């Protein structure tokens, strides 16, 4: 059936079919036609996926009292009998590589990929299958790395920098064939010591710990560009890309997005009542931006809260609509630091 024939079916049938297509295929469908792009981004698709409980969030906290810090994982997903409410539970996700406490983490479909080589040289790759709850060892990188940046572009994981020998500056892991191959070499050698890494415009962008800038590696030709980050303690929050737009939450300013055409940071409007907090985790969840933060409740624990924000782009910019109330997910020990939030889907 051709795209035009499929689109001519009754609208509710089209939505029901597309809601059951693996979410990782949506970017490819969006490239097929303008109509498909609108369909996979429609609120109706996300409502059906929510009823089907297709997506979930994996939330990682790091225990700051241990050296090295140890991860603790929780999941957030729709309750079975209420498609609006979420259930928040602890999961046993015991990472098998005891020498690596802070691997780079990428979610693709129902799997989570742990690319080792954060503070120790490593070429290891581990894969967690959320359906079975089991780890398996993946193919090793071609070289050992440390202090590298990792990003997902299309159906490939790109690893940039961190190879002290310099012979293979970047390489990619094909998620379909599960093989590593060299990627275009960088124009110049540099240190990729970043607090967060995102994928934007087919580039792997490292938001640097120092220098208040983001350095972007173009996966097509190896060229590197950079843009400024607003000067604030932004590394206490997390960056998030939705529909190829980069969002960063600033404690004093609120939610901002980067205008790649004008090369300026702009405020997401309509969120005046959004609580100003410092430590935030952000990720896409059923077509909306899920914002998670902590609140000290007294004693030995702190509360974890979540609020969903709908985003809409127009000629004037991007506006946000926050759900009326925030949801208390649960409590964690005060020594837990919010580390990563990942969106995992069937």
XYZ file of C-alpha atoms in Angstrom:
346
model
C 0.000 0.000 0.000
C 1.413 3.391 -1.008
C 1.590 6.322 1.462
C -1.223 8.097 -0.396
C -3.447 5.002 -0.253
C -2.726 4.542 3.449
C -3.509 8.199 4.176
C -6.850 7.860 2.366
C -8.079 5.375 4.989
C -10.440 6.663 7.713
C -8.530 8.891 10.131
C -9.222 6.780 13.222
C -7.890 3.646 11.494
C -4.714 5.486 10.440
C -4.133 6.617 14.035
C -4.738 3.131 15.437
C -2.255 1.588 12.999
C 0.477 4.193 13.469
C 0.147 4.065 17.268
C 1.211 0.409 17.080
C 4.244 1.096 14.893
C 7.515 1.134 16.914
C 8.224 4.713 17.914
C 11.816 4.452 16.702
C 10.377 4.266 13.155
C 8.589 7.631 13.454
C 11.527 9.768 12.212
C 11.689 7.636 9.063
C 7.918 7.926 8.530
C 8.127 11.687 9.027
C 10.533 11.873 6.088
C 8.112 10.012 3.783
C 5.687 12.919 3.346
C 4.391 16.048 5.045
C 1.162 14.214 5.880
C 3.022 11.416 7.655
C 5.073 13.997 9.560
C 1.882 15.598 10.844
C 0.329 12.228 11.664
C 3.177 10.861 13.818
C 3.305 14.153 15.743
C -0.460 14.385 16.316
C -1.812 14.346 19.891
C -4.209 11.551 18.900
C -1.305 9.163 18.271
C 0.112 9.826 21.729
C -3.307 9.393 23.374
C -3.679 5.943 21.808
C -0.105 4.971 22.735
C -0.871 6.091 26.280
C -3.930 3.806 26.410
C -1.754 0.966 25.112
C 0.957 1.776 27.717
C 3.578 1.769 24.967
C 6.095 4.130 26.558
C 7.851 4.367 29.914
C 10.517 6.459 31.588
C 13.647 5.065 33.207
C 14.938 7.386 35.931
C 18.432 7.016 37.347
C 19.630 8.433 40.676
C 23.218 8.311 41.887
C 24.005 7.668 45.554
C 26.469 10.442 46.441
C 27.606 8.764 49.653
C 29.400 5.979 47.773
C 32.716 6.267 45.928
C 32.314 5.667 43.118
C 28.688 6.779 43.147
C 26.242 3.922 42.641
C 23.147 4.076 40.387
C 19.573 3.343 41.491
C 16.828 3.021 38.887
C 13.081 3.642 38.870
C 10.446 3.419 36.142
C 7.459 5.619 35.396
C 4.642 4.339 33.212
C 0.886 4.633 32.797
C -1.218 2.630 35.223
C -3.124 -0.243 33.685
C -6.616 1.017 34.529
C -6.009 4.778 34.317
C -4.303 6.189 31.206
C -3.710 9.538 32.924
C -2.045 8.431 36.162
C 1.507 7.064 36.331
C 3.020 4.382 38.523
C 6.525 4.892 39.876
C 8.426 1.794 40.985
C 11.991 0.791 41.781
C 13.630 -1.634 39.355
C 16.586 -3.961 39.777
C 18.933 -2.802 37.041
C 22.276 -4.131 38.249
C 24.941 -2.941 35.825
C 27.355 -5.867 35.280
C 30.528 -3.804 34.682
C 31.728 -2.990 38.202
C 34.665 -0.904 36.914
C 32.328 1.536 35.171
C 30.003 3.582 37.381
C 29.081 6.354 34.938
C 28.704 4.962 31.425
C 27.165 7.030 28.629
C 23.533 5.946 28.247
C 21.389 5.882 25.093
C 17.808 4.585 24.784
C 16.620 3.157 21.464
C 13.238 1.472 21.302
C 12.877 -0.973 24.228
C 16.640 -1.195 24.839
C 19.127 0.917 26.799
C 22.764 1.006 25.629
C 25.594 1.622 28.113
C 28.764 2.842 26.369
C 31.625 2.512 28.857
C 34.650 4.747 29.131
C 33.685 7.614 31.426
C 36.463 7.817 34.023
C 38.446 4.723 33.036
C 39.605 3.585 29.593
C 37.198 1.041 28.163
C 35.782 -0.265 24.897
C 32.860 -2.136 26.473
C 29.230 -1.917 25.410
C 26.350 -3.334 27.445
C 22.698 -3.554 26.393
C 19.710 -3.715 28.747
C 16.456 -5.120 27.354
C 13.532 -3.538 29.221
C 11.197 -6.340 28.092
C 13.181 -9.170 29.669
C 14.952 -7.119 32.355
C 18.270 -8.685 31.297
C 21.693 -7.327 30.287
C 23.740 -8.689 27.416
C 27.234 -7.784 26.329
C 27.423 -5.999 22.995
C 30.310 -5.794 20.527
C 33.280 -3.799 21.814
C 34.303 -0.492 20.293
C 37.289 -0.520 17.936
C 39.410 1.400 20.475
C 39.308 2.141 24.194
C 38.007 5.572 25.166
C 37.645 7.884 28.156
C 35.914 11.302 28.440
C 34.016 10.927 25.188
C 30.638 12.170 23.927
C 27.903 9.808 22.772
C 24.792 10.608 20.729
C 22.044 8.871 18.771
C 21.605 9.973 15.141
C 19.075 7.990 13.135
C 19.720 4.310 13.829
C 23.365 4.752 14.804
C 25.114 5.546 18.085
C 28.083 7.869 17.548
C 31.025 7.990 19.960
C 33.269 11.034 19.598
C 36.664 11.717 21.183
C 38.313 10.052 24.161
C 40.818 7.958 22.167
C 44.227 9.027 23.401
C 46.010 7.360 20.461
C 44.005 9.487 18.050
C 43.851 6.878 15.287
C 40.050 6.536 15.386
C 38.644 9.826 16.669
C 35.008 8.878 16.108
C 33.098 5.687 15.397
C 29.486 4.612 15.046
C 27.488 1.586 16.135
C 24.829 0.468 13.661
C 21.831 -0.588 15.743
C 20.445 -2.739 12.922
C 23.586 -4.737 12.106
C 25.146 -4.341 15.592
C 28.570 -3.514 14.163
C 31.083 -0.733 14.851
C 32.707 1.233 12.043
C 34.885 4.376 11.878
C 32.988 7.658 11.505
C 34.272 10.808 9.730
C 37.386 12.126 11.481
C 37.225 15.359 13.410
C 38.678 18.437 11.770
C 40.709 19.093 14.909
C 41.460 17.169 18.077
C 39.791 18.404 21.241
C 38.733 17.306 24.717
C 35.106 16.194 24.890
C 34.574 16.739 28.614
C 30.851 17.481 28.690
C 28.050 17.530 31.251
C 25.438 16.416 28.715
C 25.257 15.324 25.091
C 22.313 15.706 22.713
C 21.668 15.026 19.026
C 20.571 17.995 16.935
C 20.432 18.432 13.134
C 22.272 15.095 12.660
C 25.042 16.396 14.911
C 26.327 15.134 18.264
C 26.406 18.213 20.500
C 28.422 18.155 23.718
C 27.364 20.761 26.283
C 30.714 21.504 27.853
C 31.424 21.673 31.569
C 33.599 24.745 31.064
C 33.457 27.583 28.581
C 29.641 27.976 28.481
C 29.399 26.516 24.996
C 28.200 23.490 23.073
C 30.490 21.812 20.535
C 28.713 19.932 17.742
C 30.239 17.145 15.658
C 28.630 16.723 12.229
C 28.218 12.990 11.612
C 28.202 13.572 7.837
C 31.656 15.107 7.363
C 33.365 15.395 10.763
C 33.208 19.186 10.860
C 32.722 20.880 14.224
C 30.794 24.018 15.132
C 29.852 25.574 18.438
C 27.264 27.834 19.990
C 27.028 29.623 23.321
C 25.134 28.417 26.370
C 23.681 30.987 28.748
C 25.988 31.488 31.703
C 24.375 29.873 34.721
C 24.687 26.630 36.621
C 22.913 24.909 33.745
C 24.754 21.616 34.353
C 22.489 21.026 37.350
C 19.723 20.428 34.845
C 19.478 18.256 31.736
C 19.124 19.154 28.100
C 16.383 17.608 26.002
C 15.666 17.507 22.251
C 12.083 17.177 20.987
C 11.252 17.418 17.265
C 14.841 18.579 16.618
C 14.563 21.500 19.065
C 16.999 21.786 21.993
C 15.497 22.705 25.377
C 17.389 23.601 28.562
C 15.821 24.526 31.892
C 17.453 27.414 33.777
C 16.620 27.866 37.460
C 16.358 31.669 37.238
C 14.962 32.040 33.721
C 12.773 28.986 33.175
C 12.472 26.728 30.126
C 14.410 27.980 27.083
C 14.936 26.697 23.543
C 17.741 27.297 21.079
C 16.808 28.971 17.796
C 19.305 27.398 15.355
C 18.461 29.871 12.573
C 18.924 33.021 14.660
C 21.566 31.348 16.882
C 19.984 32.744 20.050
C 18.315 31.320 23.155
C 14.613 32.110 23.480
C 12.160 31.674 26.347
C 9.279 29.198 26.049
C 6.255 31.419 26.703
C 3.126 30.608 28.697
C 4.870 28.944 31.635
C 4.790 31.745 34.176
C 3.357 29.469 36.869
C 5.995 26.770 36.411
C 7.898 26.297 39.635
C 11.443 27.654 39.659
C 13.736 24.824 40.704
C 17.418 24.081 40.298
C 17.891 20.368 39.677
C 15.679 19.200 36.822
C 15.402 16.147 34.594
C 13.615 16.424 31.232
C 12.510 13.974 28.550
C 9.769 13.511 25.940
C 6.820 11.410 27.204
C 3.744 10.759 25.040
C 4.369 13.871 22.958
C 4.887 16.175 25.927
C 7.897 17.358 27.901
C 8.112 15.595 31.261
C 9.876 17.772 33.853
C 11.075 16.065 37.037
C 12.505 17.763 40.097
C 13.202 17.226 43.786
C 11.791 18.891 46.881
C 13.202 18.387 50.361
C 10.459 17.013 52.588
C 12.423 17.000 55.812
C 14.159 14.115 57.462
C 16.192 11.595 55.504
C 14.197 11.712 52.244
C 13.231 14.091 49.483
C 10.196 14.065 47.188
C 10.322 13.586 43.418
C 7.732 15.548 41.443
C 6.720 15.529 37.782
C 4.761 17.904 35.551
C 3.878 17.485 31.883
C 4.212 20.371 29.431
C 2.698 20.524 25.960
C 4.801 22.444 23.412
C 3.539 24.244 20.317
C 5.624 26.047 17.716
C 4.440 29.016 15.653
C 5.987 31.855 13.676
C 6.392 33.791 16.935
C 8.310 31.055 18.751
C 7.404 28.182 21.069
C 4.721 28.300 23.744
C 4.132 25.820 26.525
C 1.018 24.614 28.315
C 1.629 22.924 31.653
C -0.839 20.440 33.097
C -2.889 21.942 35.906
C -1.193 20.059 38.693
C 2.095 18.343 39.402
C 2.275 14.666 40.357
C 4.160 13.438 43.394
C 5.980 10.320 42.191
C 7.522 9.190 45.439
C 10.468 9.718 47.765
C 14.158 8.844 47.650
C 16.973 9.216 50.205
C 18.427 12.733 50.467
C 21.784 11.396 49.273
C 20.321 10.483 45.845
C 21.188 12.808 42.938
C 18.957 12.889 39.859
C 21.268 11.669 37.096
C 19.389 10.643 33.930
C 15.862 10.339 32.597
C 15.326 8.149 29.515
C 12.290 7.502 27.346
C 11.898 3.812 26.475
C 9.237 2.624 24.024
C 7.942 -0.522 22.341
